[in-house]
mmCIF file of C-alpha atoms and ligand atoms in Angstrom:
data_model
loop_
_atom_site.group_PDB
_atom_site.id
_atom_site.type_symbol
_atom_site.label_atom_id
_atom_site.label_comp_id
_atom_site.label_asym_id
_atom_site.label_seq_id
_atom_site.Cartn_x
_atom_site.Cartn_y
_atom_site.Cartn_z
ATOM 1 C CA UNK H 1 -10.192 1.685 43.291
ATOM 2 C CA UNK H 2 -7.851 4.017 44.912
ATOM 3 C CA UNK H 3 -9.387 7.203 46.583
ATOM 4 C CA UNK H 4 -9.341 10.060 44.713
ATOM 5 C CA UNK H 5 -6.459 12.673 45.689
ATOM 6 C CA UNK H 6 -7.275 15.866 47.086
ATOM 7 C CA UNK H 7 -5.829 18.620 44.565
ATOM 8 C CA UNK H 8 -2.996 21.201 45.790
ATOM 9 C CA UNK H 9 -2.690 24.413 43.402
ATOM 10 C CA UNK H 10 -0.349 27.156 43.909
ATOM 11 C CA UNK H 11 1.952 29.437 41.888
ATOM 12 C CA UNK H 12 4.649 31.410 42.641
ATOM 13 C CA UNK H 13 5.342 34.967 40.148
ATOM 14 C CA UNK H 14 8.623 35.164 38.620
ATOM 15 C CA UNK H 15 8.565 38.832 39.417
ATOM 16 C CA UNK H 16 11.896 38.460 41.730
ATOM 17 C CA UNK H 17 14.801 36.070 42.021
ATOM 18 C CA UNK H 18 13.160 33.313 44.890
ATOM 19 C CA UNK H 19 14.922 33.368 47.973
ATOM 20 C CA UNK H 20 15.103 31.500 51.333
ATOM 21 C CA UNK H 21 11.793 32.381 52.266
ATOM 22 C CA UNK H 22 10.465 30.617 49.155
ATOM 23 C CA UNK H 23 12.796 27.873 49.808
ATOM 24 C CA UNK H 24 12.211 27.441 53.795
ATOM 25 C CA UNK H 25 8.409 28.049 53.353
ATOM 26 C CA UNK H 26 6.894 27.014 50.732
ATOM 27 C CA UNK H 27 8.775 24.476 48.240
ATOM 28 C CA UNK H 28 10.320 22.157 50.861
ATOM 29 C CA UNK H 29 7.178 21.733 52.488
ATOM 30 C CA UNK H 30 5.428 21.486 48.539
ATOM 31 C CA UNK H 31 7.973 18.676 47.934
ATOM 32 C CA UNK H 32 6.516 17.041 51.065
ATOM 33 C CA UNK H 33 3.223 16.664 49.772
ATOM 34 C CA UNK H 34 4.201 15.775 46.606
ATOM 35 C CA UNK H 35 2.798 11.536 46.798
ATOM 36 C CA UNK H 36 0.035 11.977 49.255
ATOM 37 C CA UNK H 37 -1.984 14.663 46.443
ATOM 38 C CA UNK H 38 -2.213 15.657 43.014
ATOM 39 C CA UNK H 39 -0.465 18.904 42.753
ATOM 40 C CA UNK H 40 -0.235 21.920 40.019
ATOM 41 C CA UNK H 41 2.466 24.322 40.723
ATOM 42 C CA UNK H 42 2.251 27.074 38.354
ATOM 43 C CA UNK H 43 4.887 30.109 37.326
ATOM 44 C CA UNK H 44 2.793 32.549 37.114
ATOM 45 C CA UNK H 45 3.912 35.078 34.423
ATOM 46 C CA UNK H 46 0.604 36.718 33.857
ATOM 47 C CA UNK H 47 0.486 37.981 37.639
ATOM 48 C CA UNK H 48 4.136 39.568 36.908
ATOM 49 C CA UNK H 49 2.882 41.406 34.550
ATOM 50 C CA UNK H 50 0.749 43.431 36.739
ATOM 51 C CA UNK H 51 4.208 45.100 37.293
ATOM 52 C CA UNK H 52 6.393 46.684 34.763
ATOM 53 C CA UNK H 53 8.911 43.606 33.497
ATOM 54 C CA UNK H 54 11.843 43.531 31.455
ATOM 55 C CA UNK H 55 11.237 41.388 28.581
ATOM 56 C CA UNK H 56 14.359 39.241 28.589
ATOM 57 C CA UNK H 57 14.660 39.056 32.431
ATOM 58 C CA UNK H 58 11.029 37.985 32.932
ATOM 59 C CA UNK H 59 11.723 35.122 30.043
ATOM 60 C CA UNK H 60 14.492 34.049 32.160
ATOM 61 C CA UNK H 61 13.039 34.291 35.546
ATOM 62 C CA UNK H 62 10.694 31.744 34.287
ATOM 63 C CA UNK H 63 12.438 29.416 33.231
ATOM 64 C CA UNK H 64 14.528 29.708 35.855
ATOM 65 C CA UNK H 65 12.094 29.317 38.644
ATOM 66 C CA UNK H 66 11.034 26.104 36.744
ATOM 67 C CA UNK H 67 14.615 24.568 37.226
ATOM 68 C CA UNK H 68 14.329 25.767 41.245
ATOM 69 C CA UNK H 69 10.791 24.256 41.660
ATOM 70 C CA UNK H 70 12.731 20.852 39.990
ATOM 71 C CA UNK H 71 15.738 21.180 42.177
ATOM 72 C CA UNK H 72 14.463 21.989 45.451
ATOM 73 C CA UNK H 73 12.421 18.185 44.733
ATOM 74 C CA UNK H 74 9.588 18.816 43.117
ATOM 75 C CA UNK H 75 9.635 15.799 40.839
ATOM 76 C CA UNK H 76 7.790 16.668 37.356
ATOM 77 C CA UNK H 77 6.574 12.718 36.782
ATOM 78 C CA UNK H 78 4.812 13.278 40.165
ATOM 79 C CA UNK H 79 3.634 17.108 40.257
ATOM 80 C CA UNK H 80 2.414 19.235 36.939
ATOM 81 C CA UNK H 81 4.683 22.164 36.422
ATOM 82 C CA UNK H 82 4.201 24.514 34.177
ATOM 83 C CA UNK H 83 3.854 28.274 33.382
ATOM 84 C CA UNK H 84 0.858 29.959 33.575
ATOM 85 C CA UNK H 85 0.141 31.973 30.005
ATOM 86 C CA UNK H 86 0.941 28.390 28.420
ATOM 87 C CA UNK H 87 -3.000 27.476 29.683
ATOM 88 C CA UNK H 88 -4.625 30.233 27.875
ATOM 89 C CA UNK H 89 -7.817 28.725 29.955
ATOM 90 C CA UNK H 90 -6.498 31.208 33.120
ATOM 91 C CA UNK H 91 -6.998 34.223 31.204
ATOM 92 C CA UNK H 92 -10.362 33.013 29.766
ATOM 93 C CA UNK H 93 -11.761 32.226 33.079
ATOM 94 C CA UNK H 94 -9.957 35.497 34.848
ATOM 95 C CA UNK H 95 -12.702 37.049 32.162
ATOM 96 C CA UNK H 96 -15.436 35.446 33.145
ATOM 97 C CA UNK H 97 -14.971 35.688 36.818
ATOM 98 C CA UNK H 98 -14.900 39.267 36.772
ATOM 99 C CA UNK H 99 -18.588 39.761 35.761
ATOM 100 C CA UNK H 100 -18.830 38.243 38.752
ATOM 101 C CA UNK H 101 -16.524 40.013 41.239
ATOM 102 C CA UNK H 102 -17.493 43.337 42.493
ATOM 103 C CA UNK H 103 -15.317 46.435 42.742
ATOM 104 C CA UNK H 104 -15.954 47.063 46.525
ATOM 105 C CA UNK H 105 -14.558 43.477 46.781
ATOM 106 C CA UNK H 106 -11.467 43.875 44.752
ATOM 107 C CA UNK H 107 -10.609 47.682 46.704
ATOM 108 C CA UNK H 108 -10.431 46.064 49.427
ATOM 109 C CA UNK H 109 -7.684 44.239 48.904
ATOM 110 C CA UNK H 110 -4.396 44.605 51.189
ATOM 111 C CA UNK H 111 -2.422 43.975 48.784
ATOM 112 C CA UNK H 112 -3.669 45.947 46.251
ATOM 113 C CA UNK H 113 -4.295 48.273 48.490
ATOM 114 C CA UNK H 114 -0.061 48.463 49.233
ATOM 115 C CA UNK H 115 0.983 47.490 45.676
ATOM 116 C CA UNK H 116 -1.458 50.720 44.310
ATOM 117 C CA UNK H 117 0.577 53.159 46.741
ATOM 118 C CA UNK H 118 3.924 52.128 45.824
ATOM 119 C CA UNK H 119 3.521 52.498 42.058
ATOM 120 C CA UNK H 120 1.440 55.779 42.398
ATOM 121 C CA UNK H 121 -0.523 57.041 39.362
ATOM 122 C CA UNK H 122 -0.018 54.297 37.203
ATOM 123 C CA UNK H 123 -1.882 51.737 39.105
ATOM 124 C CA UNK H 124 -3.205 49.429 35.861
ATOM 125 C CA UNK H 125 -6.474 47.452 35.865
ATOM 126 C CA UNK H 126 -4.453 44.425 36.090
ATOM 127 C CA UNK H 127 -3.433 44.902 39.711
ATOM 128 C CA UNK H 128 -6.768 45.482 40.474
ATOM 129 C CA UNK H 129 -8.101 42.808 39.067
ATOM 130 C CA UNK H 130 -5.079 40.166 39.804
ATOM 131 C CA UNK H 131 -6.923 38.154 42.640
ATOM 132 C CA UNK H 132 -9.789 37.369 39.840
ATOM 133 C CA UNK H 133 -6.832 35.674 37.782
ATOM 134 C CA UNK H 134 -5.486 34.309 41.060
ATOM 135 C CA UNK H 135 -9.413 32.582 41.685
ATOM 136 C CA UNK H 136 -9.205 31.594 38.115
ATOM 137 C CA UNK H 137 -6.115 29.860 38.291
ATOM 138 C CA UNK H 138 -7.216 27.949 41.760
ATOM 139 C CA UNK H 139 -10.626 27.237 40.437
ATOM 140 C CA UNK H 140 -10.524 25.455 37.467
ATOM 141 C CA UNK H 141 -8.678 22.520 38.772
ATOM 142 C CA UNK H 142 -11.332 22.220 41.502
ATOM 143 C CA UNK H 143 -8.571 22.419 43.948
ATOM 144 C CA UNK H 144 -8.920 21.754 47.404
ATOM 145 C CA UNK H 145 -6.149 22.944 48.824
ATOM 146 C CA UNK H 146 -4.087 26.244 47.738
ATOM 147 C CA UNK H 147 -0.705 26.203 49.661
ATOM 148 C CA UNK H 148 0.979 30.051 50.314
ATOM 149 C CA UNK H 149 1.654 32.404 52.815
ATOM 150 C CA UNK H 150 -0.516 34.263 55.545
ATOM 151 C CA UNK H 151 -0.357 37.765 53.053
ATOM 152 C CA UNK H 152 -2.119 35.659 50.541
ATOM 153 C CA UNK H 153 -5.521 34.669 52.644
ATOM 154 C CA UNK H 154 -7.437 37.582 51.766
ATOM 155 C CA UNK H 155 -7.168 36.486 47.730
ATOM 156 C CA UNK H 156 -7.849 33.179 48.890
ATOM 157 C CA UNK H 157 -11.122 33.943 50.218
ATOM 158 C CA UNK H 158 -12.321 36.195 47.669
ATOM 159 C CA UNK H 159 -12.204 32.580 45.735
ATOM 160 C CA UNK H 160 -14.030 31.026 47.913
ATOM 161 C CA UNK H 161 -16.609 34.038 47.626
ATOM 162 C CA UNK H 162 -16.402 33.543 44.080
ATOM 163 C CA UNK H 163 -17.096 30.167 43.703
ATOM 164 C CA UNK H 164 -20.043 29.974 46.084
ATOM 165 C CA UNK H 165 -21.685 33.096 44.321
ATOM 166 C CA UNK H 166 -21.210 31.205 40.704
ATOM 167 C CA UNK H 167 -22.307 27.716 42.619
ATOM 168 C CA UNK H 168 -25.341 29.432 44.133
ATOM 169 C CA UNK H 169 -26.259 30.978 40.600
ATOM 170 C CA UNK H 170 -25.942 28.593 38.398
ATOM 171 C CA UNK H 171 -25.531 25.193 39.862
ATOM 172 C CA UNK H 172 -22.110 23.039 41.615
ATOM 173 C CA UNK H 173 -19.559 23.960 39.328
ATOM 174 C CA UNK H 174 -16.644 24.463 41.227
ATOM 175 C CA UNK H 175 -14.664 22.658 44.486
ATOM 176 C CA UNK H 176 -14.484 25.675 47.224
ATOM 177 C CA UNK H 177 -10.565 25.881 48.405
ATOM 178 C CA UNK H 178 -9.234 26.410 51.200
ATOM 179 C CA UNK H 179 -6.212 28.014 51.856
ATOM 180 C CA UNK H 180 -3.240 25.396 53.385
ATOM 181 C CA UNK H 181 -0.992 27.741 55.853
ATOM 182 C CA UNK H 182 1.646 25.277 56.676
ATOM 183 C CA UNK H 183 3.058 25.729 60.337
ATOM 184 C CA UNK H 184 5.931 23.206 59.191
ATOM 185 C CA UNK H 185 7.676 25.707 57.146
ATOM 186 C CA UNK H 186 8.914 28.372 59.147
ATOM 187 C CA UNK H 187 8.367 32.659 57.822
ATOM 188 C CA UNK H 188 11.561 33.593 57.258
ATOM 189 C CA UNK H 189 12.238 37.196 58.194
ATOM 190 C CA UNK H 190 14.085 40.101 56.555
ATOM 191 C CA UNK H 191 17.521 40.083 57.554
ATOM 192 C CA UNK H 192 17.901 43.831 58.035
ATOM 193 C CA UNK H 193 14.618 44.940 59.731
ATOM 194 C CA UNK H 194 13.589 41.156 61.340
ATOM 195 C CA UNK H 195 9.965 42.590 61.892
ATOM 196 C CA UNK H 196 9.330 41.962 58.337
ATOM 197 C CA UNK H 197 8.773 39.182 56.208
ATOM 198 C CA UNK H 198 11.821 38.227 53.655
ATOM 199 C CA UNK H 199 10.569 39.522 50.570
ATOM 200 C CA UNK H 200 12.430 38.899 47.028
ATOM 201 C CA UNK H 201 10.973 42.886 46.366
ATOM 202 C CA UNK H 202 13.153 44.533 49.464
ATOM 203 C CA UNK H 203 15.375 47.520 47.970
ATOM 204 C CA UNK H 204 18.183 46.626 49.938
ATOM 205 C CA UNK H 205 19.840 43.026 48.977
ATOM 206 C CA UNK H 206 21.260 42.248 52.339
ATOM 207 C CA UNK H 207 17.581 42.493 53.656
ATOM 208 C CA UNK H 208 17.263 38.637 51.852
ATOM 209 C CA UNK H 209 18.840 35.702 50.585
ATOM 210 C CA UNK H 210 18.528 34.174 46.979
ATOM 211 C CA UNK H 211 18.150 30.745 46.689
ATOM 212 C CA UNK H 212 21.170 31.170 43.653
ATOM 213 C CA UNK H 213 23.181 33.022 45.631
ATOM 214 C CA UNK H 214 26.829 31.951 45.484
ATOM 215 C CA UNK H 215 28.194 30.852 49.048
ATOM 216 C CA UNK H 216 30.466 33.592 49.591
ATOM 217 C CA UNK H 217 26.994 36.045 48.873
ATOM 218 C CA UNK H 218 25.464 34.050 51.306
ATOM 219 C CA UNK H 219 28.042 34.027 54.338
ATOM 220 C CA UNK H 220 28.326 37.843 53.652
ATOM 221 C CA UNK H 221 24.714 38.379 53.844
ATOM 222 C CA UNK H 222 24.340 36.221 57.201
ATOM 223 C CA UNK H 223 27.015 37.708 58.984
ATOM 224 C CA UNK H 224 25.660 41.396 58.284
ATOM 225 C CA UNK H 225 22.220 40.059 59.445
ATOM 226 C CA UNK H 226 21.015 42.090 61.899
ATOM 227 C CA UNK H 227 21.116 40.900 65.882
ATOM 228 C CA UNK H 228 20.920 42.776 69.069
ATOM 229 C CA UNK H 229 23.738 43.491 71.393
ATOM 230 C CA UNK H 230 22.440 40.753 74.308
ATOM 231 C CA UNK H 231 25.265 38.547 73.013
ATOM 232 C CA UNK H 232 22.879 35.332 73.687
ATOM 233 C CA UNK H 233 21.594 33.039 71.285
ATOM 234 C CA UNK H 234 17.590 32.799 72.933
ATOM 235 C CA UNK H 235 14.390 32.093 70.622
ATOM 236 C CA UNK H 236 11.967 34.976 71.720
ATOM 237 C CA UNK H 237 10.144 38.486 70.494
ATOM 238 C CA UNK H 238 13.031 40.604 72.486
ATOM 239 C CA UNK H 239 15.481 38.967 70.094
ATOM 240 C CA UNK H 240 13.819 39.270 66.367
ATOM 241 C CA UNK H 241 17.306 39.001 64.515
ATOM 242 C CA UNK H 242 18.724 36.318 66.254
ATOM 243 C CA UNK H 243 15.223 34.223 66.286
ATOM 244 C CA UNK H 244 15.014 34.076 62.632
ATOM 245 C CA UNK H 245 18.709 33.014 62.359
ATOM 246 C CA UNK H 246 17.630 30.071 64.609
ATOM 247 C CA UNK H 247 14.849 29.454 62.984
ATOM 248 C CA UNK H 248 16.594 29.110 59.609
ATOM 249 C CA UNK H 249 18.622 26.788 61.139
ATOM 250 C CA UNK H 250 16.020 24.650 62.292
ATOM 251 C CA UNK H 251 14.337 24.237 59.081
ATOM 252 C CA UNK H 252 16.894 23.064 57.551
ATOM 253 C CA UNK H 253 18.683 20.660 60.544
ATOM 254 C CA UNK H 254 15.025 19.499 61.834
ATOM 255 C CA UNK H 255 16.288 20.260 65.117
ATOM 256 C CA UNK H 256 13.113 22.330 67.397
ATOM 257 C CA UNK H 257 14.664 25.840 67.789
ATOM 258 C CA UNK H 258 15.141 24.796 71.714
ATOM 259 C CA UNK H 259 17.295 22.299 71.216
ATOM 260 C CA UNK H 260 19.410 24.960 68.789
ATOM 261 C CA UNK H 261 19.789 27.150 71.748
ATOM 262 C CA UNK H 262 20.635 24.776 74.134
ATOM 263 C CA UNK H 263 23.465 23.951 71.706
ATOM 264 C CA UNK H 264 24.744 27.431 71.541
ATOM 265 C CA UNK H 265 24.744 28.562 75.614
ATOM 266 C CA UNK H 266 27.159 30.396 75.682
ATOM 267 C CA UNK H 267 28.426 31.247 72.548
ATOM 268 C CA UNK H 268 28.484 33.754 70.700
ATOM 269 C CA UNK H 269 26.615 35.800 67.579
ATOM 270 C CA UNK H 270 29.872 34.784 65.376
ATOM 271 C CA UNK H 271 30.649 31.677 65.728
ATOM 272 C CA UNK H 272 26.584 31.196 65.436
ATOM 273 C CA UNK H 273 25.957 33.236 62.465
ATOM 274 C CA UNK H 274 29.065 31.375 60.943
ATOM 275 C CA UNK H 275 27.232 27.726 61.493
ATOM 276 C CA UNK H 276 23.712 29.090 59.930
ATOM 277 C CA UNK H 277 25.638 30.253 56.963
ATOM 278 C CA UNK H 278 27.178 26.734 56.458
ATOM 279 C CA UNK H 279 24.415 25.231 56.767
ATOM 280 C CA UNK H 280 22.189 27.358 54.173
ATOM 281 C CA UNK H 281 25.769 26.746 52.176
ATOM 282 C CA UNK H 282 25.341 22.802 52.779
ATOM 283 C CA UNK H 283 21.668 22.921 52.002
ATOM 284 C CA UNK H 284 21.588 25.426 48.861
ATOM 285 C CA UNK H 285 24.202 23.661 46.856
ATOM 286 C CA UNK H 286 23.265 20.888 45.949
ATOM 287 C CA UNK H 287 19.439 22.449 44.582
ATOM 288 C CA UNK H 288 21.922 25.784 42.777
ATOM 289 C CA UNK H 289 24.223 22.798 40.880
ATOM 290 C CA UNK H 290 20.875 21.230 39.956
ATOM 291 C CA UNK H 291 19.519 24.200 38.929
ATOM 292 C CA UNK H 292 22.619 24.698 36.858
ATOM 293 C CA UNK H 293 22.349 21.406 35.274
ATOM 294 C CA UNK H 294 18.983 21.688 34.459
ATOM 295 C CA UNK H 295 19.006 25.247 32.460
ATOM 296 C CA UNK H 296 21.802 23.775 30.211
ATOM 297 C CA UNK H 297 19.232 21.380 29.213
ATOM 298 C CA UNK H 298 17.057 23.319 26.996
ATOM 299 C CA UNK H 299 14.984 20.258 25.599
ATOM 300 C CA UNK H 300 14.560 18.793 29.061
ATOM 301 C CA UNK H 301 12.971 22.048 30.312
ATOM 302 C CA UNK H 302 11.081 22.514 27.780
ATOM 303 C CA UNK H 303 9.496 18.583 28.067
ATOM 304 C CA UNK H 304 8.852 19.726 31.815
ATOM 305 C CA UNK H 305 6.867 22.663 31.393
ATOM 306 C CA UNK H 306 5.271 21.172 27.858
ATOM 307 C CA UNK H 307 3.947 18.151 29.571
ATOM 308 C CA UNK H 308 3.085 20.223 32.226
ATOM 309 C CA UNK H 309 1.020 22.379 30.380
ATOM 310 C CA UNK H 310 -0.613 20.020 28.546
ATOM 311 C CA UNK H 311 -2.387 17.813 31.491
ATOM 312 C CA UNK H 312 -3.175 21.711 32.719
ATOM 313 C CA UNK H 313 -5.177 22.436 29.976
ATOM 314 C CA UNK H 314 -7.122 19.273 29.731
ATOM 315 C CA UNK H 315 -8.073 19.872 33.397
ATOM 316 C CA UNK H 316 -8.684 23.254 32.847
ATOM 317 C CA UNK H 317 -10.305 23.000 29.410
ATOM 318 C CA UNK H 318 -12.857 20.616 31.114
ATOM 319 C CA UNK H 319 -13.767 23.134 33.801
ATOM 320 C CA UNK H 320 -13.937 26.671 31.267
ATOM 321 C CA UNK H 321 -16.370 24.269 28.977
ATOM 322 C CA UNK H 322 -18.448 23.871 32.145
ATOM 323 C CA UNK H 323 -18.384 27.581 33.172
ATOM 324 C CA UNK H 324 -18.926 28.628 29.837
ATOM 325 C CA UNK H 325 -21.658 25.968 28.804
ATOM 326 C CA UNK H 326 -23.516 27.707 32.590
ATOM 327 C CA UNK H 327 -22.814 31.174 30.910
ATOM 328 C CA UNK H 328 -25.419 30.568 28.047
ATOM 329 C CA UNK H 329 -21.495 30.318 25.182
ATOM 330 C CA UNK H 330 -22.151 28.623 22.539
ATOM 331 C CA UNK H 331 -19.438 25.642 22.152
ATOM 332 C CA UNK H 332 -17.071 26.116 19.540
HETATM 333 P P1 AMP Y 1 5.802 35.218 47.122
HETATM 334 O O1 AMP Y 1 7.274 35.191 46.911
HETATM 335 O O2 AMP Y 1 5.395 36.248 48.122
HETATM 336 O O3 AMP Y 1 5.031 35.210 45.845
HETATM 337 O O4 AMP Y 1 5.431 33.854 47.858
HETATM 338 C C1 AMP Y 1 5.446 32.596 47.223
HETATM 339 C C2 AMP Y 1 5.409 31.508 48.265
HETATM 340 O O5 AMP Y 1 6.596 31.545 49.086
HETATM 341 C C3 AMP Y 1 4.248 31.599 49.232
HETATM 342 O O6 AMP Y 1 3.761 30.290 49.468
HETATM 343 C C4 AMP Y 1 4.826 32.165 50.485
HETATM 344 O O7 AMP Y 1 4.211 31.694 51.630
HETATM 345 C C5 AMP Y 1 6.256 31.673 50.457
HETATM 346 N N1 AMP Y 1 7.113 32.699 51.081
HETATM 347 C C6 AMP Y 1 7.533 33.840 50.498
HETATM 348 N N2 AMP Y 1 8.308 34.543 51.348
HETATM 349 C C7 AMP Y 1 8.358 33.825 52.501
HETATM 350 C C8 AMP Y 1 8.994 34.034 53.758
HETATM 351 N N3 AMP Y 1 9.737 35.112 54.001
HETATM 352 N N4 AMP Y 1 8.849 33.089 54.712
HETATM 353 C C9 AMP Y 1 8.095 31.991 54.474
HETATM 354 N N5 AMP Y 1 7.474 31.737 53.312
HETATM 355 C C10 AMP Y 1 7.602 32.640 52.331
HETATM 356 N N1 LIG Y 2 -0.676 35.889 44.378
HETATM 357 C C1 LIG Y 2 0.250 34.859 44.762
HETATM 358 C C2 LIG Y 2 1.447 35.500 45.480
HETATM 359 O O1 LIG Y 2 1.773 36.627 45.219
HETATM 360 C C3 LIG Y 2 0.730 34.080 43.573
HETATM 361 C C4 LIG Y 2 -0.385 33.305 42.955
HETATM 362 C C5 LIG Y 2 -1.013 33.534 41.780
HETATM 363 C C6 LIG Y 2 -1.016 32.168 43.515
HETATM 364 N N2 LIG Y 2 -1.961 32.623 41.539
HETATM 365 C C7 LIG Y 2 -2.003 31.763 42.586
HETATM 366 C C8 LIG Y 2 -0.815 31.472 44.705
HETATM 367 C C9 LIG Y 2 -2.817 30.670 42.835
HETATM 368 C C10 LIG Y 2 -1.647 30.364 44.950
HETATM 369 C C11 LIG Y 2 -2.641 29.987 44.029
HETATM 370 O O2 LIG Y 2 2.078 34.810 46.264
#
């Protein structure tokens, strides 16, 4: 019999339009993976909601980020997409989990911690409790491996925490994850202050690049990127701007950022900035005509995220029975 496949979970909200950062770092290296485990990417709507949404735009995002998870090569016969309120199992376990999660634990959360500031007064319980959902969505596939970015370690463990304390209580329930930091896929840095991370939440637009843009958006965006004014193209911390130009490029052209510099002694910022933007051109096409393509096909949308959902809540199912069963719920 064939060995068992080590599960990959990870979800992505559709509170923002994805951009290159997404793209760059997370689902080109997701598509990677995609025949060596068994994977569940998830949309994660609930999580959005933590934040204010419009209606209508949060529908679309959605679906659209469906579509880009397709595009970008995520192929649905190999990978189960779907969207997360369709596995009514997250919420249910999200419940359950937090009779189990202590405030101290949840306060100290950066990212709550950041998120709370920004929004003030009307901080809800749902952004408090949002890494309980996050454990409940990673834990009841008894994943063992949860793909995302550095920010997202901290939630990560407090699964881990959570899953030992519920092991250790009752008995082996679930698989304890661990989180998967690829150094493959590059972090892709805001284009207007390069100290930060590309975020698809900056105010300012030129600060990132959606993976829909239209090419003209795109060559704009690059060539306002911010540099320095040592006119060479050189890989290092001196050189922020120009380093995460170069190491756009070498996602996408494979090529080890040395070998980019090498090719651009001496020559200039415009002529480079003009060759990353044709390349991000070249690369983004194809996945934004796909993405196209794919939204004009209601019914084959909805067949992706359908079937998606419904091998996510037999997995899932299986696991809440177990919890619950531990719990002393009588079966329905
Ligand atoms: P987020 O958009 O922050 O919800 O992140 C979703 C996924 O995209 C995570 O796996 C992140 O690691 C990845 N990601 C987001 N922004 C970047 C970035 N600027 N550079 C690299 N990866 C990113
Ligand atoms: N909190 C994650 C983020 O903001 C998104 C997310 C929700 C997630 N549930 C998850 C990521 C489960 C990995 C696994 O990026």
């Amino acid at each position: 019999m064939e060995d068992k496949k080590k599960v990959i979970f990870s979800g992505i909200q559709p509170s923002g339009d994805l951009t290159i950062g997404n793209y760059l770092g997370a689902l080109i290296n997701w598509s990677a993976l995609q025949n060596d485990y068994d994977s569940y990417y998830c949309v994660v709507d609930l999580h959005a909601l933590t934040i204010r949404q419009e209606p209508k735009e949060l529908r679309a995002r959605t679906l659209k980020n469906i579509a880009i998870y397709v595009a970008s090569g995520l192929d649905p016969e190999k990978n189960t997409l779907f969207i997360q309120s369709h596995v009514p199992a997250h919420s249910e376990a999200a419940w359950l989990l937090n009779c189990f999660c202590y405030m101290g634990e949840l306060g100290r959360m950066t990212q709550y911690k950041d998120k709370s500031q920004k929004v003030g007064e009307s901080v809800s319980a749902g952004l408090f409790t949002y890494p309980v959902l996050m454990a409940a969505d990673i834990l009841l596939y008894n994943t063992d491996l949860v793909p995302v970015g550095a920010d997202q370690k901290q939630h990560i463990e407090l699964a881990r925490d959570l899953a030992i304390r519920f092991n250790n209580l009752y008995s082996p329930t679930f698989t304890i994850p661990e989180p998967y930091i690829a150094d493959t896929g590059a972090k892709i840095m805001d284009l207007q202050e390069p100290e930060k991370k590309m975020s698809k939440s900056a105010d300012n637009p030129n600060a990132y690049i959606l993976i829909l843009d239209p090419p003209e958006v795109i060559r704009k965006k690059i060539s306002r990127a911010v540099t320095d004014d040592l006119g060479v193209v050189r890989y290092n911390e001196a050189q922020p701007g120009v380093s995460n130009l170069i190491s756009i490029l070498s996602t996408i052209t494979n090529k080890k950022p040395e070998e980019i510099v090498k090719d651009y002694e001496g020559i200039g910022y415009a002529k480079f900035k003009s060759d990353v933007a044709d390349a991000l051109v070249a690369e983004l096409q194809p996945v934004q005509n796909r993405v196209k393509e794919l939204l004009e096909d209601k019914t084959y949308m909805e067949s992706i995220y359908k079937s998606g959902a419904e091998k996510a809540n037999y997995v899932a199912n299986k696991t809440l029975r177990k919890m619950q069963k531990k719990l002393g719920i009588i079966p329905r």
